[in-house]
Short mmCIF file of N, CA and C in Angstrom, two decimals:
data_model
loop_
_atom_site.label_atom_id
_atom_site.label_comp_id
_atom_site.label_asym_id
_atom_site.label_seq_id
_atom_site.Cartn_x
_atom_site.Cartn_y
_atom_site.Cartn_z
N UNK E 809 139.16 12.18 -108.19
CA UNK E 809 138.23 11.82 -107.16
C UNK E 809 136.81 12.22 -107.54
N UNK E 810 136.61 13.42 -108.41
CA UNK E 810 135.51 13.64 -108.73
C UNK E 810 134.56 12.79 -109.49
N UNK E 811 135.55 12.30 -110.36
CA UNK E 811 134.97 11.48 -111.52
C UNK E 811 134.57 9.99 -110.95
N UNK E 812 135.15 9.46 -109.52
CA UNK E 812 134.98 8.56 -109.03
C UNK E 812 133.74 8.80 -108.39
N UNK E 813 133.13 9.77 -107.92
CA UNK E 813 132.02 10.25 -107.57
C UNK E 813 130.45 10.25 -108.65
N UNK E 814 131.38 11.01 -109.89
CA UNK E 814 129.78 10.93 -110.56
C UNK E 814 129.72 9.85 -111.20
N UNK E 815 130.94 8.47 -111.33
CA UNK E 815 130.71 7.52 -111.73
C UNK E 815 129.44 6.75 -110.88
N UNK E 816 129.86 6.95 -109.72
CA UNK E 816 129.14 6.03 -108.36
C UNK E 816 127.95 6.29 -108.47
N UNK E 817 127.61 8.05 -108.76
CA UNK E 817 126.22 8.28 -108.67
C UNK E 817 125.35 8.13 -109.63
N UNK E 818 126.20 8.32 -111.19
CA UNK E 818 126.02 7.72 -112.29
C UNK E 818 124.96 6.14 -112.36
N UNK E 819 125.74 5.07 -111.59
CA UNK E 819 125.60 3.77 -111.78
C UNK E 819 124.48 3.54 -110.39
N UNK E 820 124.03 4.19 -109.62
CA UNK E 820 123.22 4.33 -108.82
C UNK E 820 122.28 4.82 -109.16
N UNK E 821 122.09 5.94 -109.38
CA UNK E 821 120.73 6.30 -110.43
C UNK E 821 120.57 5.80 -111.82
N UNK E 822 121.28 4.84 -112.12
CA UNK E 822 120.91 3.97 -113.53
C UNK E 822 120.16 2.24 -112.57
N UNK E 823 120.58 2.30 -111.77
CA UNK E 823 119.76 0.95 -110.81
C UNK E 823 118.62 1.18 -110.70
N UNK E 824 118.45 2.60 -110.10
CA UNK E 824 116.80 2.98 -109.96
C UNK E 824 116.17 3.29 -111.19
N UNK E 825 116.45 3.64 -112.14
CA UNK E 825 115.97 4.37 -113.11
C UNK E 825 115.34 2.86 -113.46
N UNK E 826 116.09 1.78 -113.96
CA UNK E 826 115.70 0.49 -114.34
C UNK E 826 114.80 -0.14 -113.60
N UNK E 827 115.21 -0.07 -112.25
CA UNK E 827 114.32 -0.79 -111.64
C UNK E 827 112.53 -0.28 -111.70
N UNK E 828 112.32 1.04 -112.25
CA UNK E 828 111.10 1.96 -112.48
C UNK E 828 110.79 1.27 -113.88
N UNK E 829 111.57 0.92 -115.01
CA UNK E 829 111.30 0.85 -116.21
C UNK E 829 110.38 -0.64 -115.95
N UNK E 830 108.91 -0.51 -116.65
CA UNK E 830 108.19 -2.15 -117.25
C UNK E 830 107.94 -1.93 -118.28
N UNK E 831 107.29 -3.06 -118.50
CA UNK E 831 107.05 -3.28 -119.70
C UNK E 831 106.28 -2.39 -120.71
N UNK E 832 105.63 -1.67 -120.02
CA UNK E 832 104.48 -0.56 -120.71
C UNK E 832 105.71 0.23 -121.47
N UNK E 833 107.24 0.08 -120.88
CA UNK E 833 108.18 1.57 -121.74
C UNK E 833 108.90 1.24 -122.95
N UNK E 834 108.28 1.96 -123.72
CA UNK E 834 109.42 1.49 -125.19
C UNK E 834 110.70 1.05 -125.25
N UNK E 835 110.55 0.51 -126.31
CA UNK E 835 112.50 0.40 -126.50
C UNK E 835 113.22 0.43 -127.57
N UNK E 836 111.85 1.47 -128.01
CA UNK E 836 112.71 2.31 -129.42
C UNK E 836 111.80 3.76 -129.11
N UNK E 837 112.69 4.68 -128.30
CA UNK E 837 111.93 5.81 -128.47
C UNK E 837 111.95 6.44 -129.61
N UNK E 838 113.37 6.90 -130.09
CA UNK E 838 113.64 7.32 -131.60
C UNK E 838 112.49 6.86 -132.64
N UNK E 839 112.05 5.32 -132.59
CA UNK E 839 111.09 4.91 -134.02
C UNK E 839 109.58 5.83 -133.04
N UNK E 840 109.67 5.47 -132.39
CA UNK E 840 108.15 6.27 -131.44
C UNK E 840 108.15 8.36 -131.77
N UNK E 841 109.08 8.69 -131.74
CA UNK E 841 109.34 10.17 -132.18
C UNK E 841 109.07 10.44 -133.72
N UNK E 842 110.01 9.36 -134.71
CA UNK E 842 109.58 9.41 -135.83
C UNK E 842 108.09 9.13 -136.42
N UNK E 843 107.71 7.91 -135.51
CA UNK E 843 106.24 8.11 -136.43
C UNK E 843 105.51 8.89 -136.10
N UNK E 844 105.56 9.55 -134.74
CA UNK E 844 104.29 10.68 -133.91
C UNK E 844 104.82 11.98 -135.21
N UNK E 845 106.25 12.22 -135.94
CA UNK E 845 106.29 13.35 -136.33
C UNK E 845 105.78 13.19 -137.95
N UNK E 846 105.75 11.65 -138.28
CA UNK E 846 105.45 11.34 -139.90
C UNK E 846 103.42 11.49 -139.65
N UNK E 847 103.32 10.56 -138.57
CA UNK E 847 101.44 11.26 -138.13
C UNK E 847 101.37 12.50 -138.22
N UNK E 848 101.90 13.24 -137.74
CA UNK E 848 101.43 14.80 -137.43
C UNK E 848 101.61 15.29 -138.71
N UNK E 849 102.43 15.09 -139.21
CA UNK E 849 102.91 15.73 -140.81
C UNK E 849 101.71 15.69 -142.12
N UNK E 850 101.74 14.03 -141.53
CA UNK E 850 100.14 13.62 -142.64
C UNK E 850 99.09 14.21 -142.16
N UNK E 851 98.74 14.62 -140.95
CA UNK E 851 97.78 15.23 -140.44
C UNK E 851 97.59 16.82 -141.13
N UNK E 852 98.85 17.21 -140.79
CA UNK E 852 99.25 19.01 -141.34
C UNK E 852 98.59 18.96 -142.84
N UNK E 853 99.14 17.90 -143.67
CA UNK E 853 98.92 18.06 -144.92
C UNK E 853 97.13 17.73 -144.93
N UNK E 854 96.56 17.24 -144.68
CA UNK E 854 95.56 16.59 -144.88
C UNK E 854 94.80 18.32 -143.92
N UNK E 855 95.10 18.86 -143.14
CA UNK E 855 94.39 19.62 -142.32
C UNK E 855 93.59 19.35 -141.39
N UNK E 856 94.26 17.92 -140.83
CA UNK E 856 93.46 17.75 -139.58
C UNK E 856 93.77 17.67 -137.93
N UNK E 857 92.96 18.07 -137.37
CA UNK E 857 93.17 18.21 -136.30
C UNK E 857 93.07 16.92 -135.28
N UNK E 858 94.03 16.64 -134.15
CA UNK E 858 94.13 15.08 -133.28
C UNK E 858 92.69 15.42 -132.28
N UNK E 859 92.27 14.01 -132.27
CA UNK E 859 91.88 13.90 -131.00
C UNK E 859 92.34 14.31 -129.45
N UNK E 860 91.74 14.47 -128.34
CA UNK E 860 92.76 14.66 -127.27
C UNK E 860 92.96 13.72 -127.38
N UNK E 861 94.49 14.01 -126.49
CA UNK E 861 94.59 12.48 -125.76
C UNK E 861 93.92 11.47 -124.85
N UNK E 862 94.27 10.59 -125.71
CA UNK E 862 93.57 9.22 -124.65
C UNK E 862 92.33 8.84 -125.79
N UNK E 863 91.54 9.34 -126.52
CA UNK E 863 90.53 8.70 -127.02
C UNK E 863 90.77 8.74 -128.90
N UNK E 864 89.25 8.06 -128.80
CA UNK E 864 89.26 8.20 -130.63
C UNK E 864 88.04 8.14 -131.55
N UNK E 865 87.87 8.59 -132.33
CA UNK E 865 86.31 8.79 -132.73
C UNK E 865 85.92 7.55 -133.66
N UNK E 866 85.29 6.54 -133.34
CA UNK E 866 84.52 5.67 -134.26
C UNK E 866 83.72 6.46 -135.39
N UNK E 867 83.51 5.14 -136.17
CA UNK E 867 83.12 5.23 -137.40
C UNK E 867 81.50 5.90 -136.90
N UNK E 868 81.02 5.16 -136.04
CA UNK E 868 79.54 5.69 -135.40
C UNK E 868 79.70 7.42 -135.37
N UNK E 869 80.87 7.99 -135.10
CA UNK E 869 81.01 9.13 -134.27
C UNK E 869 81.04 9.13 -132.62
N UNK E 870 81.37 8.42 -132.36
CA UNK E 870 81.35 8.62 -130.40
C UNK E 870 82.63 8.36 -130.73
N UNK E 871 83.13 8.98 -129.67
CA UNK E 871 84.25 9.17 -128.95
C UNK E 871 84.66 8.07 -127.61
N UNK E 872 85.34 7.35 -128.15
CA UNK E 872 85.90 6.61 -126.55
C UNK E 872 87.43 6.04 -126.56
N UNK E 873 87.98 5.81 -125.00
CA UNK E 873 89.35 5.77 -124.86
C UNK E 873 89.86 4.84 -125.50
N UNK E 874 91.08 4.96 -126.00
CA UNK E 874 91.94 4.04 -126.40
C UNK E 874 92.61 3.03 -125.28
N UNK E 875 93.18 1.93 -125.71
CA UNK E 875 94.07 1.41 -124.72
C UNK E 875 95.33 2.18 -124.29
N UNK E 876 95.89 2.23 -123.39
CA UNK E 876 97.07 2.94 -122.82
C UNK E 876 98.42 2.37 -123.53
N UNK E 877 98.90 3.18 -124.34
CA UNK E 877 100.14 3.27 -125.39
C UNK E 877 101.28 2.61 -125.05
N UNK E 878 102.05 2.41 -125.64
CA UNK E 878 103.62 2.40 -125.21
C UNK E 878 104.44 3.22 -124.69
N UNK E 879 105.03 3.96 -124.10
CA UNK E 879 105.56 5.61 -123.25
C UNK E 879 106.80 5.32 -122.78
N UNK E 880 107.51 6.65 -123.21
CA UNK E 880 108.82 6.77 -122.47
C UNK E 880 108.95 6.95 -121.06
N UNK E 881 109.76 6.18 -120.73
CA UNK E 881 109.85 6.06 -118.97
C UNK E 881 111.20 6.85 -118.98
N UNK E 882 112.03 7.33 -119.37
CA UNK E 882 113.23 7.86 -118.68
C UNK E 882 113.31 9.33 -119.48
N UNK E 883 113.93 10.62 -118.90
CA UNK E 883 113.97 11.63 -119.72
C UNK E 883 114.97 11.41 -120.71
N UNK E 884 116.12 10.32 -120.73
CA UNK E 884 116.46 10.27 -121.98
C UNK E 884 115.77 9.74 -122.74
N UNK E 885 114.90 8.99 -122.56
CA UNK E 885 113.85 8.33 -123.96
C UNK E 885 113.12 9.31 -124.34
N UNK E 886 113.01 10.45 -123.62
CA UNK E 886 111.49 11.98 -124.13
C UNK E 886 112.67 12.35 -125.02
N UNK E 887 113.98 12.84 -124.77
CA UNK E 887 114.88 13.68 -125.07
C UNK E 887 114.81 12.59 -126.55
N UNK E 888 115.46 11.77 -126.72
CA UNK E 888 115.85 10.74 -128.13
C UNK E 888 114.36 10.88 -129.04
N UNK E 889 113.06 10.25 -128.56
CA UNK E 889 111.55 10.63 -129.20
C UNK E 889 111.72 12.18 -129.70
N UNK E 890 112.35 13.16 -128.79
CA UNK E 890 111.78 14.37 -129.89
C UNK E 890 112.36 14.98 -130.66
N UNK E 891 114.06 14.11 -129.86
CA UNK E 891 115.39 14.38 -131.29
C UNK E 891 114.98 13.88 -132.74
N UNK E 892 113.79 12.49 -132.58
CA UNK E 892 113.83 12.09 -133.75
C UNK E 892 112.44 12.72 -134.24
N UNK E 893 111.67 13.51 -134.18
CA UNK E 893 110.76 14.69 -134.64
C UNK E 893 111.61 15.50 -135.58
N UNK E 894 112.24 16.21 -134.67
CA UNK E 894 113.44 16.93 -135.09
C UNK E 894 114.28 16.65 -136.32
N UNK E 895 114.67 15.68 -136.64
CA UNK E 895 115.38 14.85 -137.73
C UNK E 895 113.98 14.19 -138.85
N UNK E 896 113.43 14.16 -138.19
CA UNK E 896 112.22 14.05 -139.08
C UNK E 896 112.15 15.14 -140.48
N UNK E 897 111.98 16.41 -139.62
CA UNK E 897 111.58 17.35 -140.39
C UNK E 897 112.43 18.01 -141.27
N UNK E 898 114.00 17.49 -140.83
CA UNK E 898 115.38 18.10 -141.76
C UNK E 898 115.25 17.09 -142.94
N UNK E 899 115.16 16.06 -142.80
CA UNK E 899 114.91 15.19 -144.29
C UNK E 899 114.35 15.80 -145.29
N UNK E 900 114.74 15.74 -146.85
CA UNK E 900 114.25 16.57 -148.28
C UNK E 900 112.94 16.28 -148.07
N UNK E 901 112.90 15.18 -148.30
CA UNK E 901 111.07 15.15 -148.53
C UNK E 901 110.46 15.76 -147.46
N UNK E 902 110.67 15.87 -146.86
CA UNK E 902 109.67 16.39 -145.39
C UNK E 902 110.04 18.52 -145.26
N UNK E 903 110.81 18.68 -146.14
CA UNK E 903 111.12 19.77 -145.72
C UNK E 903 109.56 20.69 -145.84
N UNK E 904 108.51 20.61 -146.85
CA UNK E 904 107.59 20.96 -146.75
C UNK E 904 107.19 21.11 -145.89
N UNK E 905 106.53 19.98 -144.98
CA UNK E 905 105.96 19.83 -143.89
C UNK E 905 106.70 21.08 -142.81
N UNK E 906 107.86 20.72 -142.33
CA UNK E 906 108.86 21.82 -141.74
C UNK E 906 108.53 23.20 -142.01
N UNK E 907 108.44 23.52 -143.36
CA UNK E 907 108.17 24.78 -143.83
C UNK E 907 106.20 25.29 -143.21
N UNK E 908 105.57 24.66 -143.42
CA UNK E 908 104.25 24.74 -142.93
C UNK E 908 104.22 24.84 -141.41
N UNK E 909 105.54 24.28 -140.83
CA UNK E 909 105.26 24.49 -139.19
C UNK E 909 105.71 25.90 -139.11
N UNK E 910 106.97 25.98 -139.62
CA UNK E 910 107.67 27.09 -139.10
C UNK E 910 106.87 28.31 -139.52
N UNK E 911 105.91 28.79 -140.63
CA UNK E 911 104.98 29.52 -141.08
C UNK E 911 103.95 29.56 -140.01
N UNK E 912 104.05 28.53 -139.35
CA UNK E 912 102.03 28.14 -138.72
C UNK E 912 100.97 28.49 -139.18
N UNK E 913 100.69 27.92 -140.46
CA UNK E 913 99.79 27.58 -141.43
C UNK E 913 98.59 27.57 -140.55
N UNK E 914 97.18 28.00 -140.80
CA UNK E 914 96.28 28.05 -140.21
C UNK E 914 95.20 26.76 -141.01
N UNK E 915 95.08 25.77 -140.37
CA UNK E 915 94.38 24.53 -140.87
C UNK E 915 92.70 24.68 -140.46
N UNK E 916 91.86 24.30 -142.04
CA UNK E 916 90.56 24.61 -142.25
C UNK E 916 89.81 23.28 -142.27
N UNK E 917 88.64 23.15 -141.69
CA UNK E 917 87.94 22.45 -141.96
C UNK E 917 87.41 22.28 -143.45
N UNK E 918 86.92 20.88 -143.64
CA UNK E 918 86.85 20.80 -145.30
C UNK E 918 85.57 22.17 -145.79
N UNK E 919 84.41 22.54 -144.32
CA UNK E 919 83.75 23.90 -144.75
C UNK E 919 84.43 25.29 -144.33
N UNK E 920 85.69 25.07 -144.02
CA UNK E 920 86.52 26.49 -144.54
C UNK E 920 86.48 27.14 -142.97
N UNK E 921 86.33 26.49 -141.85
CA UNK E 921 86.15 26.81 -140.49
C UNK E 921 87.78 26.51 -139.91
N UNK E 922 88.29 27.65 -139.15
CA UNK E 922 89.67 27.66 -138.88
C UNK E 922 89.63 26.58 -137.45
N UNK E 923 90.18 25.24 -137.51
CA UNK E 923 90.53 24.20 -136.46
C UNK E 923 91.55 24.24 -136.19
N UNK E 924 92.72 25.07 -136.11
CA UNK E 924 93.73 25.10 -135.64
C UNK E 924 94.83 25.39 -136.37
N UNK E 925 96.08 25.44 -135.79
CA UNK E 925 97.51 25.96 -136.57
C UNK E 925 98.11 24.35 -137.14
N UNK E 926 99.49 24.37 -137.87
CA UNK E 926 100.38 23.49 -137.96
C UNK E 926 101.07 23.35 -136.97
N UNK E 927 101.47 24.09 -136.36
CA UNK E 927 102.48 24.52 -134.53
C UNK E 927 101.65 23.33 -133.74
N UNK E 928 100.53 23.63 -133.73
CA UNK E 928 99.32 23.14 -132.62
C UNK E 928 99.60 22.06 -132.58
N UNK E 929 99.20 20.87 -134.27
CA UNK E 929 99.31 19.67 -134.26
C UNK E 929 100.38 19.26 -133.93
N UNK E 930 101.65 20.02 -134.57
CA UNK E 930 102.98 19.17 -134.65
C UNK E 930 103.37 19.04 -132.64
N UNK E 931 102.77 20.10 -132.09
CA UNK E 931 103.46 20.15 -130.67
C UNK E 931 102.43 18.76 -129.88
N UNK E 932 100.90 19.04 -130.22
CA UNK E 932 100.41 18.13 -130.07
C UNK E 932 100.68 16.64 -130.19
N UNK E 933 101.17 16.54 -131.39
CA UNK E 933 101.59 14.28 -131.60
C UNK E 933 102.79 14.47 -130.75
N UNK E 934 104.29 15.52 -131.04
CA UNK E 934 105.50 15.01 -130.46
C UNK E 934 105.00 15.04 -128.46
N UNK E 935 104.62 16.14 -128.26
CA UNK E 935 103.90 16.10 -126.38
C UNK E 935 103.19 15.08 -126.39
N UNK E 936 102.57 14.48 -126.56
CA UNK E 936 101.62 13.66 -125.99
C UNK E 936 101.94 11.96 -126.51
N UNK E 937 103.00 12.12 -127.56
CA UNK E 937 103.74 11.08 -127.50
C UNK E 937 105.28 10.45 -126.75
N UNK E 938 106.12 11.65 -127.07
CA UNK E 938 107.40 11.74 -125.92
C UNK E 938 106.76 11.92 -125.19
N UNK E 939 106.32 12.53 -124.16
CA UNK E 939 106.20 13.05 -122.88
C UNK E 939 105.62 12.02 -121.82
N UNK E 940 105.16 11.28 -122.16
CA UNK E 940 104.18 10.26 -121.33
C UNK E 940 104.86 9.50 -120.70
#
């Protein structure tokens, strides 16, 4: 009887959940997790630090918003996006990168000015990409 229960409630909160999902929500969170963690990685290596969210710096130098992204609408799509961060970083080639987070490497400007950790960025691309 139980199981007839969380089936019911199961398939009831999968009606609503859908009926919330448009078009703005991915439908590959996993490829959306992997590239926010292959960005952040190239970022780590390179030593640079993200924009906030929402904008981006022209070639001029000003700063202005981007268009509004693609985003996970359900907590299983945040949960799958940051599983695939996660799996990101166990891959050989990437184990570097991994190794620089788990250290939290302190990242320099090209004049030797401390802009932040590896922790920072990597939490930075996977949050502000899952999470939305």
């Amino acid at each position: 009887m139980k199981s007839i229960w969380m089936g019911a409630a199961l398939l009831i909160a999968g009606l609503f959940t859908s009926a919330a999902a448009d078009a703005a929500c991915t439908s590959n969170p996993f490829r959306m997790g992997w590239d926010a963690a292959n960005q952040a990685c190239e970022d780590i290596a390179q030593g640079y630090t993200p924009m906030p969210w929402g904008h981006r710096r022209l070639s001029s130098g000003e700063i202005v918003p981007i268009p509004e992204p693609e985003r996970t609408c359900s907590w299983q799509a945040v949960v799958e996006c940051k599983n695939a961060g996660a799996q990101y970083l166990r891959r050989f080639q990437n184990h570097r990168c991994a190794q620089l987070i788990r250290r939290d490497v302190r990242l320099t400007s090209s004049r030797g000015t401390p802009i932040g950790t590896a922790q920072q960025v990597w939490r930075t691309y996977l949050n502000t990409t899952c999470n939305m």
